[in-house]
XYZ file of C-alpha atoms in Angstrom:
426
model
C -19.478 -0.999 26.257
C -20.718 -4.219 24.607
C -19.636 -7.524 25.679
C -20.156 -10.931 23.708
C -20.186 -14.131 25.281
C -19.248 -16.973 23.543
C -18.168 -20.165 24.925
C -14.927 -20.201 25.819
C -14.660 -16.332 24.465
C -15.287 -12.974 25.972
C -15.291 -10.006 23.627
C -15.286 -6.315 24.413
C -15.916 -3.704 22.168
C -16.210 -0.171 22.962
C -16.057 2.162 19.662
C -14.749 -0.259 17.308
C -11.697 -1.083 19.893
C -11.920 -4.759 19.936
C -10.111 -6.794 23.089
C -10.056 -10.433 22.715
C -7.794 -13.325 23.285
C -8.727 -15.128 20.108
C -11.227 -14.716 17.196
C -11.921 -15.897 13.740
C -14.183 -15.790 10.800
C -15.473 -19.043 11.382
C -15.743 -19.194 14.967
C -17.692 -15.948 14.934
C -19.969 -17.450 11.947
C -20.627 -20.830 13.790
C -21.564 -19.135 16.909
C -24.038 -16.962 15.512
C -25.576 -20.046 13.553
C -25.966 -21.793 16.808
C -27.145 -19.034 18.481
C -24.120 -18.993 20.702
C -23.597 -15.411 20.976
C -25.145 -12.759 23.331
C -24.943 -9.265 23.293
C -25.410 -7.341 26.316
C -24.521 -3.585 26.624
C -25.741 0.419 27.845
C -26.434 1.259 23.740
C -29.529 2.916 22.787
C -28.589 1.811 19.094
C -26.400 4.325 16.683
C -28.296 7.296 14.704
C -27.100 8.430 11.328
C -26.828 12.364 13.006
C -24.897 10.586 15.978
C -22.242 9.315 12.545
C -22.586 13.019 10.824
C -22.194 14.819 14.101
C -19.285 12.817 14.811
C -17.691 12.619 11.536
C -17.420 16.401 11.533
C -15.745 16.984 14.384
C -12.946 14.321 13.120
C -12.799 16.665 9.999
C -12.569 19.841 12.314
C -9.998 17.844 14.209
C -7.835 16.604 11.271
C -7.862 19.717 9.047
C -6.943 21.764 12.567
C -4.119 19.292 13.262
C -3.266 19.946 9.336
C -3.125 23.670 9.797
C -1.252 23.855 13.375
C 1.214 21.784 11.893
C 1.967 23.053 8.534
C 2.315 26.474 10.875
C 5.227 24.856 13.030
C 6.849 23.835 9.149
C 5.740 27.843 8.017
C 7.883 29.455 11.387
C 11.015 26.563 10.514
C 10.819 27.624 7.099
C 10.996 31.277 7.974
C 14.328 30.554 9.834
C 15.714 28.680 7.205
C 15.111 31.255 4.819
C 16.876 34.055 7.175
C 19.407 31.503 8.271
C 20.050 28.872 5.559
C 21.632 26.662 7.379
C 21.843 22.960 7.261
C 20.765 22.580 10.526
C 18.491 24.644 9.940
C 17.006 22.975 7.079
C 17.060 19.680 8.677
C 14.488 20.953 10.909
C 11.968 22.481 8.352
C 12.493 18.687 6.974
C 11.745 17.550 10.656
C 8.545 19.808 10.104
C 7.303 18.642 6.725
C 7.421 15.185 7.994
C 5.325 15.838 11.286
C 2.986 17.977 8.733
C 2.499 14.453 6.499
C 0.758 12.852 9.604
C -2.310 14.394 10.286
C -2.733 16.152 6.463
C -2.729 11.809 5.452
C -5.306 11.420 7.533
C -7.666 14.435 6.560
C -7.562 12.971 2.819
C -10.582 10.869 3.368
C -13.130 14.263 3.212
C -12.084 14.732 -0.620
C -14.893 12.281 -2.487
C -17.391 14.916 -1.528
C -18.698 15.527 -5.333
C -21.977 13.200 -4.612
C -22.802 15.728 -1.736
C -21.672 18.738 -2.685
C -21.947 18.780 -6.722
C -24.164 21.570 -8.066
C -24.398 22.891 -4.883
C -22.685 26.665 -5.980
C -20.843 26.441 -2.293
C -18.357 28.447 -3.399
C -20.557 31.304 -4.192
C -19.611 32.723 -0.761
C -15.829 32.557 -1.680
C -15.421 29.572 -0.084
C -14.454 25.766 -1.022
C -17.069 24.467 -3.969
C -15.593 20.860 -2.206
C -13.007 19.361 -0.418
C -12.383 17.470 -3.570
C -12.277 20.974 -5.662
C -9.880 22.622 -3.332
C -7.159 19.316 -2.197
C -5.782 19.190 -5.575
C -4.418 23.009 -4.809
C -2.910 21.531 -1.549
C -1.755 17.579 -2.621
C -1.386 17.481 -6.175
C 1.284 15.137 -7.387
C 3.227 13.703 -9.262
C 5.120 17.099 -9.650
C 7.033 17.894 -12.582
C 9.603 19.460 -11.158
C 11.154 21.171 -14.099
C 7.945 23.491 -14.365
C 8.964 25.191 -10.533
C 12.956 25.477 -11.638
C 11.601 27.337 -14.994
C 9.655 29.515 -12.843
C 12.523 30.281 -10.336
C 14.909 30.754 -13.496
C 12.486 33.324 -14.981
C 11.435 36.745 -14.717
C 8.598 37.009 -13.413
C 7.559 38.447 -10.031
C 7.306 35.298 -7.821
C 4.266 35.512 -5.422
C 1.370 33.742 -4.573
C -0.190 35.120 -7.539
C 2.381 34.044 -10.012
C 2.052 30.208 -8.226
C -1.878 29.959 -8.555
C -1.700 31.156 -12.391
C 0.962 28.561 -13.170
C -0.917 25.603 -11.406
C -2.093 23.015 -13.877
C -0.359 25.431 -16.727
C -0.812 24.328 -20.427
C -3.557 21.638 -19.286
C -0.867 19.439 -17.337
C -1.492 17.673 -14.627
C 1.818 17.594 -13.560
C 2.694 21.712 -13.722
C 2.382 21.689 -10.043
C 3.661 24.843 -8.043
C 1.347 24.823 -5.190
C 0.952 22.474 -1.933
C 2.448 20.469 -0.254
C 4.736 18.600 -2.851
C 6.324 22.063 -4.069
C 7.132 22.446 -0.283
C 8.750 19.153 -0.450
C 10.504 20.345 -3.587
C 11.810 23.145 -2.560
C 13.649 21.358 0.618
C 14.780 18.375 -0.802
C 15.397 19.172 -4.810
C 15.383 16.199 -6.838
C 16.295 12.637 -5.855
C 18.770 11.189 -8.596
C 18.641 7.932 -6.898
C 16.508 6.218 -7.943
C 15.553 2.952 -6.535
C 18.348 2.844 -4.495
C 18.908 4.570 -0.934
C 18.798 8.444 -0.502
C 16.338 11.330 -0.985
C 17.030 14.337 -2.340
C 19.933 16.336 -1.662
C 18.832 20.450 -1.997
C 21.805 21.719 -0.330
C 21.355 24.809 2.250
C 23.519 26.896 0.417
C 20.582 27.073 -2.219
C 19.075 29.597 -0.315
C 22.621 31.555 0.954
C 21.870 34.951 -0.899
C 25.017 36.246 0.393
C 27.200 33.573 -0.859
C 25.092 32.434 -3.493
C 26.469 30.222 -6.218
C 23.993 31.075 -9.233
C 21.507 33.614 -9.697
C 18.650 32.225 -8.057
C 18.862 32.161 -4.328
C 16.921 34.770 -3.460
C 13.899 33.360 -6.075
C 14.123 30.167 -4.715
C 13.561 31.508 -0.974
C 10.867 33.820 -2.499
C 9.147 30.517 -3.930
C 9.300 28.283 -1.154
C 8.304 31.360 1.020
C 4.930 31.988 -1.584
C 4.327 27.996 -1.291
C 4.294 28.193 2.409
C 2.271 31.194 3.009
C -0.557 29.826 0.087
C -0.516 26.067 2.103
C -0.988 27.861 5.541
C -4.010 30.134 3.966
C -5.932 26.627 2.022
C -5.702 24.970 5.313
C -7.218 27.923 7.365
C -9.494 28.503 4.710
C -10.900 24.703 5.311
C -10.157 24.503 8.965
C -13.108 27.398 9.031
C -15.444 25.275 6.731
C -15.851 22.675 9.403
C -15.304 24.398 12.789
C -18.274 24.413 15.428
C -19.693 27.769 13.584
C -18.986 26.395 10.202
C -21.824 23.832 10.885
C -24.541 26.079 12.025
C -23.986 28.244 8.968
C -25.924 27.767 5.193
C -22.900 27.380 2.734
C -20.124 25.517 4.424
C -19.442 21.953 3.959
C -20.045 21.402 7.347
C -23.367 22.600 7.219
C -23.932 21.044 3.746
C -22.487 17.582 5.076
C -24.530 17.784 8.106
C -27.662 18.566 5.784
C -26.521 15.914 3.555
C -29.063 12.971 3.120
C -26.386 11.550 1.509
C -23.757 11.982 4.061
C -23.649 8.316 4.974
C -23.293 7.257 1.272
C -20.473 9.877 1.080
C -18.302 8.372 4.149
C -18.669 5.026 2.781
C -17.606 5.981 -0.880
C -15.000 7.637 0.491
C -13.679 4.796 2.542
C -14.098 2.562 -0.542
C -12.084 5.246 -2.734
C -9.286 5.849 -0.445
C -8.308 1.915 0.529
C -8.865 0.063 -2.826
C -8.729 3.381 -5.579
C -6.443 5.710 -4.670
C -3.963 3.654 -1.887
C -3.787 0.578 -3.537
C -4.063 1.579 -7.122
C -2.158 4.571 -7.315
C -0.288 5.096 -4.481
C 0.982 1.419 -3.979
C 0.599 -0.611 -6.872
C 1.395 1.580 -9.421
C 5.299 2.045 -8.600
C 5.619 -1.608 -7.776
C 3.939 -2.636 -11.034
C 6.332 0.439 -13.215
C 9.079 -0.241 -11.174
C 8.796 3.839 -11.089
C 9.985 5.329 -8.367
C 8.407 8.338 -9.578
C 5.376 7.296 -8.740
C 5.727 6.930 -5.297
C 3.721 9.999 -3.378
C 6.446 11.770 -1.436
C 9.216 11.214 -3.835
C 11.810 13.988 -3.120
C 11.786 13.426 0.734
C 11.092 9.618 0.219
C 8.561 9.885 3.284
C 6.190 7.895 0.819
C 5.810 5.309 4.009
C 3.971 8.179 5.811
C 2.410 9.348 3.924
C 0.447 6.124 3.170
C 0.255 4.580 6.137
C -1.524 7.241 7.430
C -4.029 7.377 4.661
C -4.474 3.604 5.397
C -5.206 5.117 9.556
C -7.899 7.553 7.312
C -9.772 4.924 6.380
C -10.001 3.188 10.041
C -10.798 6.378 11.254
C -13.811 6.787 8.620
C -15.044 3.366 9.779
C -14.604 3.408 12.923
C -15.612 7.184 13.824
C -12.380 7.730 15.378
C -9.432 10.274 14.861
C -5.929 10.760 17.411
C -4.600 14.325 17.510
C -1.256 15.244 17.403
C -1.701 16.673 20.988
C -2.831 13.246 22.180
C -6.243 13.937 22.808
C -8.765 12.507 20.664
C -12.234 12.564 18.941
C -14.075 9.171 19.191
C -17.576 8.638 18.667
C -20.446 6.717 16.324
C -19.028 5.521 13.023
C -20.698 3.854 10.255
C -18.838 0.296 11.972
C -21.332 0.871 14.834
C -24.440 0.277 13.045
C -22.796 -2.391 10.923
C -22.030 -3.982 14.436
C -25.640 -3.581 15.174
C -27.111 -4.774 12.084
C -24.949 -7.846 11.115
C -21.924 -8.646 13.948
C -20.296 -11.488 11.373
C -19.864 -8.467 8.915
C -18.229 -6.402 11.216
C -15.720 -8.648 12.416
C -14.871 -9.373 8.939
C -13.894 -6.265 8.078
C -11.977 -5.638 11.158
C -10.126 -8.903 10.666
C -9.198 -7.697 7.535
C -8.341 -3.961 8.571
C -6.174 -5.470 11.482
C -4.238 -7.423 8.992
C -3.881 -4.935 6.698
C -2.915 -2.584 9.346
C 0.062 -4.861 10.507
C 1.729 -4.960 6.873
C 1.585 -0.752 6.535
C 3.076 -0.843 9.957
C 5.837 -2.573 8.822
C 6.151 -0.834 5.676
C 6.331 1.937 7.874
C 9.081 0.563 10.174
C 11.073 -0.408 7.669
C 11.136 3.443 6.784
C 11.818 4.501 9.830
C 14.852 1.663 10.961
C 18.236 3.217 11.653
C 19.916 0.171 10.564
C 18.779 -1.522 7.507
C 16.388 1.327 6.321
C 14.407 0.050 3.522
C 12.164 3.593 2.034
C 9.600 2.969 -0.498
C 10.997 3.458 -3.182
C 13.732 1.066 -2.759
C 10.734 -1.743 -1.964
C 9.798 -0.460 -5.643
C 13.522 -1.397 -6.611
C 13.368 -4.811 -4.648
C 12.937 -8.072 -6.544
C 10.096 -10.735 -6.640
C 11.629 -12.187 -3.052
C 12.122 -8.670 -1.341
C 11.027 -9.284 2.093
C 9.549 -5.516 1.782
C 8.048 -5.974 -1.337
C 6.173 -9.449 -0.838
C 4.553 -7.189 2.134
C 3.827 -4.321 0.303
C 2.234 -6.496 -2.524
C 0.284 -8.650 0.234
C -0.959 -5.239 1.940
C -1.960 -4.053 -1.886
C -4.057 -7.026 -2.795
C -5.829 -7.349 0.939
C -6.442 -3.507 0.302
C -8.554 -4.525 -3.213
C -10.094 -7.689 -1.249
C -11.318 -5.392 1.686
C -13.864 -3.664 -0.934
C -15.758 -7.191 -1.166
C -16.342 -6.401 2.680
C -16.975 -2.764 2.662
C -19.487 -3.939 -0.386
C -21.513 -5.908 2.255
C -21.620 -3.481 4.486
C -23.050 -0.878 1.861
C -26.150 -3.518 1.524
C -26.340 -3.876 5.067
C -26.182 0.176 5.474
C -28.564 0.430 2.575
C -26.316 3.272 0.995
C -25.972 4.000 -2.639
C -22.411 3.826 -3.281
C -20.419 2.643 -6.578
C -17.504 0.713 -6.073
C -13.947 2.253 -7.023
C -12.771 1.666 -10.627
C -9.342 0.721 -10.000
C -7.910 3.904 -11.752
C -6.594 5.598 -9.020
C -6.389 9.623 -9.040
């Protein structure tokens, strides 16, 4: 526990949980000037191993989560397929939903080229990186036309068949693995644009008995193949960071833990993930196109999260903290620790500026989630200049790009070698 005293103010942190009846930038700044503020507290000070150590187990943690729920979507799936149903399928939905939550979250390992680059990791079979093996798992946008060609072919469909056609002809978009195909496969296509509903996929797709084209038995042997593959990747990485994974040469674990780089790595990663890859591409770029098919989880239209919990990736990264789904929870030193110890006005800058930030994804969240009024993302894509939605989603976007300034100080403080995101997104 540490406890500040400030005139007026008492201030408890305890692992980046801050409880206070009323802070600011400038009250924190002026107190500190006048030498106000006292620190008092058990801590022996925060090691980079005591980050490391903890950081893994979150990644042990999040990619477990990952796995244990994409195996609760595998076993709905596997009904649906010998039932089709549509109540059926409305609970493999239920599934792939739940599944979104804690996969969001494990996003933040994948900027692991400056640690793991030229390291041959995957001369064991394994992972080369997290980076190398995500895009297998999360690859989007999906061009959906490549997976109907497949299912309207000849060809044997099997996991096989789905790994060779990844990525075919050099495009980015020929996705048939991961997550997204999964989504595919459930929802089909949504024709509506910016306007409300997902995708419609009707049960009967998959009725073999009753089917009304050829293809219901290829599409249940597809989405079956895309399950079993997503279940595999995630208990291939699961392994690469358990307990064992870390005491043994050629697992990311082990090479992250080995890492005198790891620090730089976390905070890259943090940098990547709020101002890069959430803001950029994930947020900005449909509200800027006014392209709904740019939003991430575009067939389900779940796109509200999927990034609010990579925005809870990037607190977790900071702060060193991560909540499984079972309600437990790993909490230990984060890189906000030392920051905290090295330069307190920093620190509560940037968790001024994460607690606002977190309020507008909340609501962007909500808003997804009302049963009156529902307002998905891709309808705050369709909004206008004065959409209540979209003036938060926008605000939430820019304070994402502002937070870097912040993250920047902290990399001096840290004394890290990090570059800043380019703004292109991934």
């Amino acid at each position: 526990m540490r406890v500040f005293i400030i005139p007026g103010f008492v201030i408890y942190i305890k692992f980046g949980v801050t409880i206070v009846s009323y802070i600011n930038r400038a009250l924190v700044s002026a107190a500190l000037a006048l030498g106000l503020a006292a620190c008092v507290g058990d801590d022996d000070g925060v090691s980079e191993h005591d980050v490391k150590s903890n950081y893994s187990a979150m990644a042990y943690a999040a990619y477990s989560d990952s796995l244990d729920s994409a195996l609760v979507l595998k076993s709905a799936v596997d009904t649906f397929i010998a039932s089709p149903s549509e109540a059926n399928l409305d609970t493999a939905k239920a599934a792939y939903k739940e599944a979104r939550k804690p996969y969001q979250q494990s996003e933040i390992m994948r900027w692991d080229t400056p640690i793991t680059l030229g390291k041959a990791l995957d001369s064991d079979g394994g992972p080369a990186s997290v980076d190398d093996w995500e895009g297998q798992v999360n690859a989007w946008p999906l061009d959906e036309n490549h997976i109907v060609a497949l299912i309207e072919g000849d060809e044997e469909i099997n996991i096989d068949l789905l790994l060779a056609q990844n990525g075919a002809n050099d495009n980015e978009a020929n996705v048939t693995t991961g997550v997204h195909a999964v989504e595919f496969m459930l929802w089909g296509e949504d024709t509506h644009g910016t306007e409300a509903g997902s995708g419609e996929r009707p049960a009967s797709d998959y009725d073999v008995a009753n089917c009304a084209d050829d293809f219901c038995e290829r599409r249940a042997l597809y989405l079956d193949a895309a399950m079993d593959l997503l279940v595999q990747d995630l208990t291939e990485m699961k392994a690469e960071w358990s307990p064992e994974a870390e005491a043994t040469a050629g697992t990311l674990a082990n090479n992250f833990l080995n890492s005198d780089d790891a620090l730089d790595y976390i905070m890259g990663a943090i940098r990547n993930m709020a101002s890069d890859e959430l803001a950029s591409a994930r947020m900005s770029a449909g509200l800027e196109l006014g392209d709904p098919e740019e939003e991430h989880d575009c067939f389900s239209d779940f796109s509200h999260i999927a990034i609010f919990y990579n925005f809870q990736a990037v607190r977790n990264a900071w702060y060193g903290h991560y909540y499984k789904t079972d309600g437990g929870s790993v909490r230990g030193a984060g890189l906000a620790d030392i920051v905290f110890e090295r330069d307190i006005a920093t620190y509560v800058y940037i968790e001024d500026a994460l607690n606002s930030i977190e309020s507008k994804m909340k609501a962007i969240k909500d808003a997804g989630e009302r049963t009156e009024n529902t307002v998905r993302y891709d309808q705050i894509i369709g909004q206008d200049a004065n959409g209540t939605e979209r003036k938060i989603a926008e605000n939430a976007v820019d304070e994402l790009v502002a937070i870097d300034e912040l993250f920047a100080m902290a990399t001096d403080i840290l004394s890290l070698d990090v570059e800043g995101p380019d703004g292109s997104g991934d």
